[in-house]
Amino acid sequence: MKLNDDARFSTICIHAGQEPDPSTGAIITPIYQTSTYVQEGLGQHKGFEYGRTQNPTRMALERNVAAIESGIAGIAFASGMAAIDAILTRLESGDHVLVSDNTYGGTFRLFERVRRKFGLCFSYVDSSNLDLIAPAITPRTKYLFLESPTNPLLRITDLAAASDIAHRHGVRVIVDNTFASPYLQRPLELGADIVVHSTTKFLNGHSDSVGGIVVVRHADDEEWMRFVQNAAGAILGPMDSWLVLRGTKTLDVRMERTNANAMALAEFLAGHPKVTETIYPGLTSHPQHKLAARQMRGFGGLISFDTGSIDAATRLLGRVRLLALAESLGGVETLISHPAVMTHASVPPERRAAIGISDGLVRISVGIEDVDDLKADLTQALA
Ligand SMILES: Cc1ncc(COP(=O)(O)O)c(C=O)c1O
């Protein structure tokens, strides 16, 4: 299937990277569940030697997501964390990474508890304030690691402007695009150098696989990431690759409904007397609403809101029936979670308080159910 150079987003999602299976014509890339490939003679093979090194299902997914994110290559890993860790392996002891201060708790834990031991240095900056970025860059800074919107406070960084600042200092820009998904924004088009995803979330979209992918735009990054994928071996398996490949086919329509549902729920929560604050980039009350409207195509599926106290949050979470109390996000089902106790438990309490993650804060990952059913469940649970 030859895609035109001007193929549009949903067409790319459905077709990029995939050809009908050469042996049968199957329209869907098969799950090549094999660990090795028989060679015709010594040194004679079809480009496939061993399952860690090459797998046709994984390679189809990698081509697909690379096209969706406008990169030159995708490199898929066993989880989002494995993908982020692989990016760090390009660095040397003593190198410094400047990180969005509201980064995902697991990323913070990897940086502080694992990679710091190996001599990497990390510091944290409110990257939504562009003035703070340049002063935080040191002669050893190699990466600016951004999340936008951040989890769970949904702060937005101007990705094009932040990339400009970093590049002026010779620093490469990594964007964790998990929260937004490439439907909302494509950071490589805005100047970033590497995009990383937990494919577990919107790309897979069905809460049935854990995975990660790195998408690059420079040949040297591709070369290293492919090398380390094979050398360290944290590959995405064929079954999970297939599930994500199936998921990206519906990314466009899922995100369209997700955006609409989330906007309606955010407005509902903002007007609810038991909610003290609603954080959603689509609300004009969001301090960076204009930037979000300019940078993103829609405002995404995550809403955070303050119930005022841990007791109120606990009551709400105990009473929801349709919304599922669970970590993760980006699936077709609506999930509700408590950042301080769940996703951000690995962030020390004083740091949580400093960045604004209160004990009453609740986060919703909005799914694609009928929004009136979601409103009804929240209405009874908040009553
Ligand atoms: C923004 C973000 N990045 C990375 C990850 C890690 O991904 P995984 O759970 O697939 O390892 C998560 C997981 O929640 C996330 O929310």
mmCIF file with all atom_site columns, C-alpha atoms and ligand atoms in Angstrom, residues 77-84 102-107 109 145-151 176-180 196-201 209-213 327-329 343-344 363, ligand 1:
data_model
loop_
_atom_site.group_PDB
_atom_site.id
_atom_site.type_symbol
_atom_site.label_atom_id
_atom_site.label_alt_id
_atom_site.label_comp_id
_atom_site.label_asym_id
_atom_site.label_entity_id
_atom_site.label_seq_id
_atom_site.pdbx_PDB_ins_code
_atom_site.Cartn_x
_atom_site.Cartn_y
_atom_site.Cartn_z
_atom_site.occupancy
_atom_site.B_iso_or_equiv
_atom_site.pdbx_formal_charge
_atom_site.auth_seq_id
_atom_site.auth_comp_id
_atom_site.auth_asym_id
_atom_site.auth_atom_id
_atom_site.pdbx_PDB_model_num
ATOM   1  C CA . PHE A 1 77  ? 10.556 -1.286 23.882 1.00 0.00 ? 77  PHE A CA 1
ATOM   2  C CA . ALA A 1 78  ? 8.966  -3.471 26.537 1.00 0.00 ? 78  ALA A CA 1
ATOM   3  C CA . SER A 1 79  ? 7.432  -0.500 28.382 1.00 0.00 ? 79  SER A CA 1
ATOM   4  C CA . GLY A 1 80  ? 7.424  3.270  28.406 1.00 0.00 ? 80  GLY A CA 1
ATOM   5  C CA . MET A 1 81  ? 10.001 3.176  31.192 1.00 0.00 ? 81  MET A CA 1
ATOM   6  C CA . ALA A 1 82  ? 12.284 0.864  29.183 1.00 0.00 ? 82  ALA A CA 1
ATOM   7  C CA . ALA A 1 83  ? 12.031 3.338  26.286 1.00 0.00 ? 83  ALA A CA 1
ATOM   8  C CA . ILE A 1 84  ? 12.933 6.313  28.493 1.00 0.00 ? 84  ILE A CA 1
ATOM   9  C CA . ASN A 1 102 ? 6.111  17.927 37.002 1.00 0.00 ? 102 ASN A CA 1
ATOM   10 C CA . THR A 1 103 ? 7.309  14.795 35.224 1.00 0.00 ? 103 THR A CA 1
ATOM   11 C CA . TYR A 1 104 ? 5.639  11.368 35.588 1.00 0.00 ? 104 TYR A CA 1
ATOM   12 C CA . GLY A 1 105 ? 6.491  9.798  38.977 1.00 0.00 ? 105 GLY A CA 1
ATOM   13 C CA . GLY A 1 106 ? 8.030  6.681  37.416 1.00 0.00 ? 106 GLY A CA 1
ATOM   14 C CA . THR A 1 107 ? 10.342 8.821  35.293 1.00 0.00 ? 107 THR A CA 1
ATOM   15 C CA . ARG A 1 109 ? 12.072 7.443  40.180 1.00 0.00 ? 109 ARG A CA 1
ATOM   16 C CA . PHE A 1 145 ? 13.363 16.239 28.867 1.00 0.00 ? 145 PHE A CA 1
ATOM   17 C CA . LEU A 1 146 ? 9.858  17.654 28.547 1.00 0.00 ? 146 LEU A CA 1
ATOM   18 C CA . GLU A 1 147 ? 6.335  16.516 29.215 1.00 0.00 ? 147 GLU A CA 1
ATOM   19 C CA . SER A 1 148 ? 3.444  18.607 27.965 1.00 0.00 ? 148 SER A CA 1
ATOM   20 C CA . PRO A 1 149 ? 0.779  18.497 29.250 1.00 0.00 ? 149 PRO A CA 1
ATOM   21 C CA . THR A 1 150 ? 2.292  17.294 32.514 1.00 0.00 ? 150 THR A CA 1
ATOM   22 C CA . ASN A 1 151 ? 0.857  14.625 34.726 1.00 0.00 ? 151 ASN A CA 1
ATOM   23 C CA . ASP A 1 176 ? 7.375  12.377 26.408 1.00 0.00 ? 176 ASP A CA 1
ATOM   24 C CA . ASN A 1 177 ? 4.253  12.641 24.244 1.00 0.00 ? 177 ASN A CA 1
ATOM   25 C CA . THR A 1 178 ? 2.292  9.956  26.104 1.00 0.00 ? 178 THR A CA 1
ATOM   26 C CA . PHE A 1 179 ? -0.272 12.321 27.595 1.00 0.00 ? 179 PHE A CA 1
ATOM   27 C CA . ALA A 1 180 ? -1.060 14.232 24.439 1.00 0.00 ? 180 ALA A CA 1
ATOM   28 C CA . VAL A 1 196 ? 8.970  8.883  23.546 1.00 0.00 ? 196 VAL A CA 1
ATOM   29 C CA . HIS A 1 197 ? 5.681  7.169  24.348 1.00 0.00 ? 197 HIS A CA 1
ATOM   30 C CA . SER A 1 198 ? 4.285  4.762  26.785 1.00 0.00 ? 198 SER A CA 1
ATOM   31 C CA . THR A 1 199 ? 2.330  2.899  24.084 1.00 0.00 ? 199 THR A CA 1
ATOM   32 C CA . THR A 1 200 ? 0.385  1.453  27.011 1.00 0.00 ? 200 THR A CA 1
ATOM   33 C CA . LYS A 1 201 ? -1.764 4.594  26.845 1.00 0.00 ? 201 LYS A CA 1
ATOM   34 C CA . SER A 1 209 ? -0.763 -4.100 26.477 1.00 0.00 ? 209 SER A CA 1
ATOM   35 C CA . VAL A 1 210 ? 2.256  -2.486 28.155 1.00 0.00 ? 210 VAL A CA 1
ATOM   36 C CA . GLY A 1 211 ? 4.905  -1.029 25.862 1.00 0.00 ? 211 GLY A CA 1
ATOM   37 C CA . GLY A 1 212 ? 7.017  1.929  24.841 1.00 0.00 ? 212 GLY A CA 1
ATOM   38 C CA . ILE A 1 213 ? 8.435  3.488  21.700 1.00 0.00 ? 213 ILE A CA 1
ATOM   39 C CA . GLU A 1 327 ? -3.813 3.731  37.373 1.00 0.00 ? 327 GLU A CA 1
ATOM   40 C CA . SER A 1 328 ? -2.984 4.326  33.715 1.00 0.00 ? 328 SER A CA 1
ATOM   41 C CA . LEU A 1 329 ? -4.785 6.373  31.084 1.00 0.00 ? 329 LEU A CA 1
ATOM   42 C CA . THR A 1 343 ? 0.856  7.345  40.351 1.00 0.00 ? 343 THR A CA 1
ATOM   43 C CA . HIS A 1 344 ? 2.941  9.846  42.331 1.00 0.00 ? 344 HIS A CA 1
ATOM   44 C CA . ARG A 1 363 ? -7.394 12.660 37.976 1.00 0.00 ? 363 ARG A CA 1
HETATM 45 C C1 . LIG B 2 .   ? 3.776  10.303 30.890 1.00 0.00 ? 1   LIG B C1 1
HETATM 46 C C2 . LIG B 2 .   ? 4.223  8.889  31.105 1.00 0.00 ? 1   LIG B C2 1
HETATM 47 N N1 . LIG B 2 .   ? 5.428  8.506  30.665 1.00 0.00 ? 1   LIG B N1 1
HETATM 48 C C3 . LIG B 2 .   ? 5.874  7.247  30.843 1.00 0.00 ? 1   LIG B C3 1
HETATM 49 C C4 . LIG B 2 .   ? 5.126  6.298  31.493 1.00 0.00 ? 1   LIG B C4 1
HETATM 50 C C5 . LIG B 2 .   ? 5.672  4.927  31.704 1.00 0.00 ? 1   LIG B C5 1
HETATM 51 O O1 . LIG B 2 .   ? 5.108  4.029  30.826 1.00 0.00 ? 1   LIG B O1 1
HETATM 52 P P1 . LIG B 2 .   ? 4.942  2.454  31.124 1.00 0.00 ? 1   LIG B P1 1
HETATM 53 O O2 . LIG B 2 .   ? 3.981  2.313  32.256 1.00 0.00 ? 1   LIG B O2 1
HETATM 54 O O3 . LIG B 2 .   ? 4.453  1.902  29.835 1.00 0.00 ? 1   LIG B O3 1
HETATM 55 O O4 . LIG B 2 .   ? 6.295  1.943  31.494 1.00 0.00 ? 1   LIG B O4 1
HETATM 56 C C6 . LIG B 2 .   ? 3.865  6.657  31.966 1.00 0.00 ? 1   LIG B C6 1
HETATM 57 C C7 . LIG B 2 .   ? 3.046  5.663  32.685 1.00 0.00 ? 1   LIG B C7 1
HETATM 58 O O5 . LIG B 2 .   ? 2.039  5.973  33.269 1.00 0.00 ? 1   LIG B O5 1
HETATM 59 C C8 . LIG B 2 .   ? 3.402  7.983  31.766 1.00 0.00 ? 1   LIG B C8 1
HETATM 60 O O6 . LIG B 2 .   ? 2.205  8.388  32.224 1.00 0.00 ? 1   LIG B O6 1
#
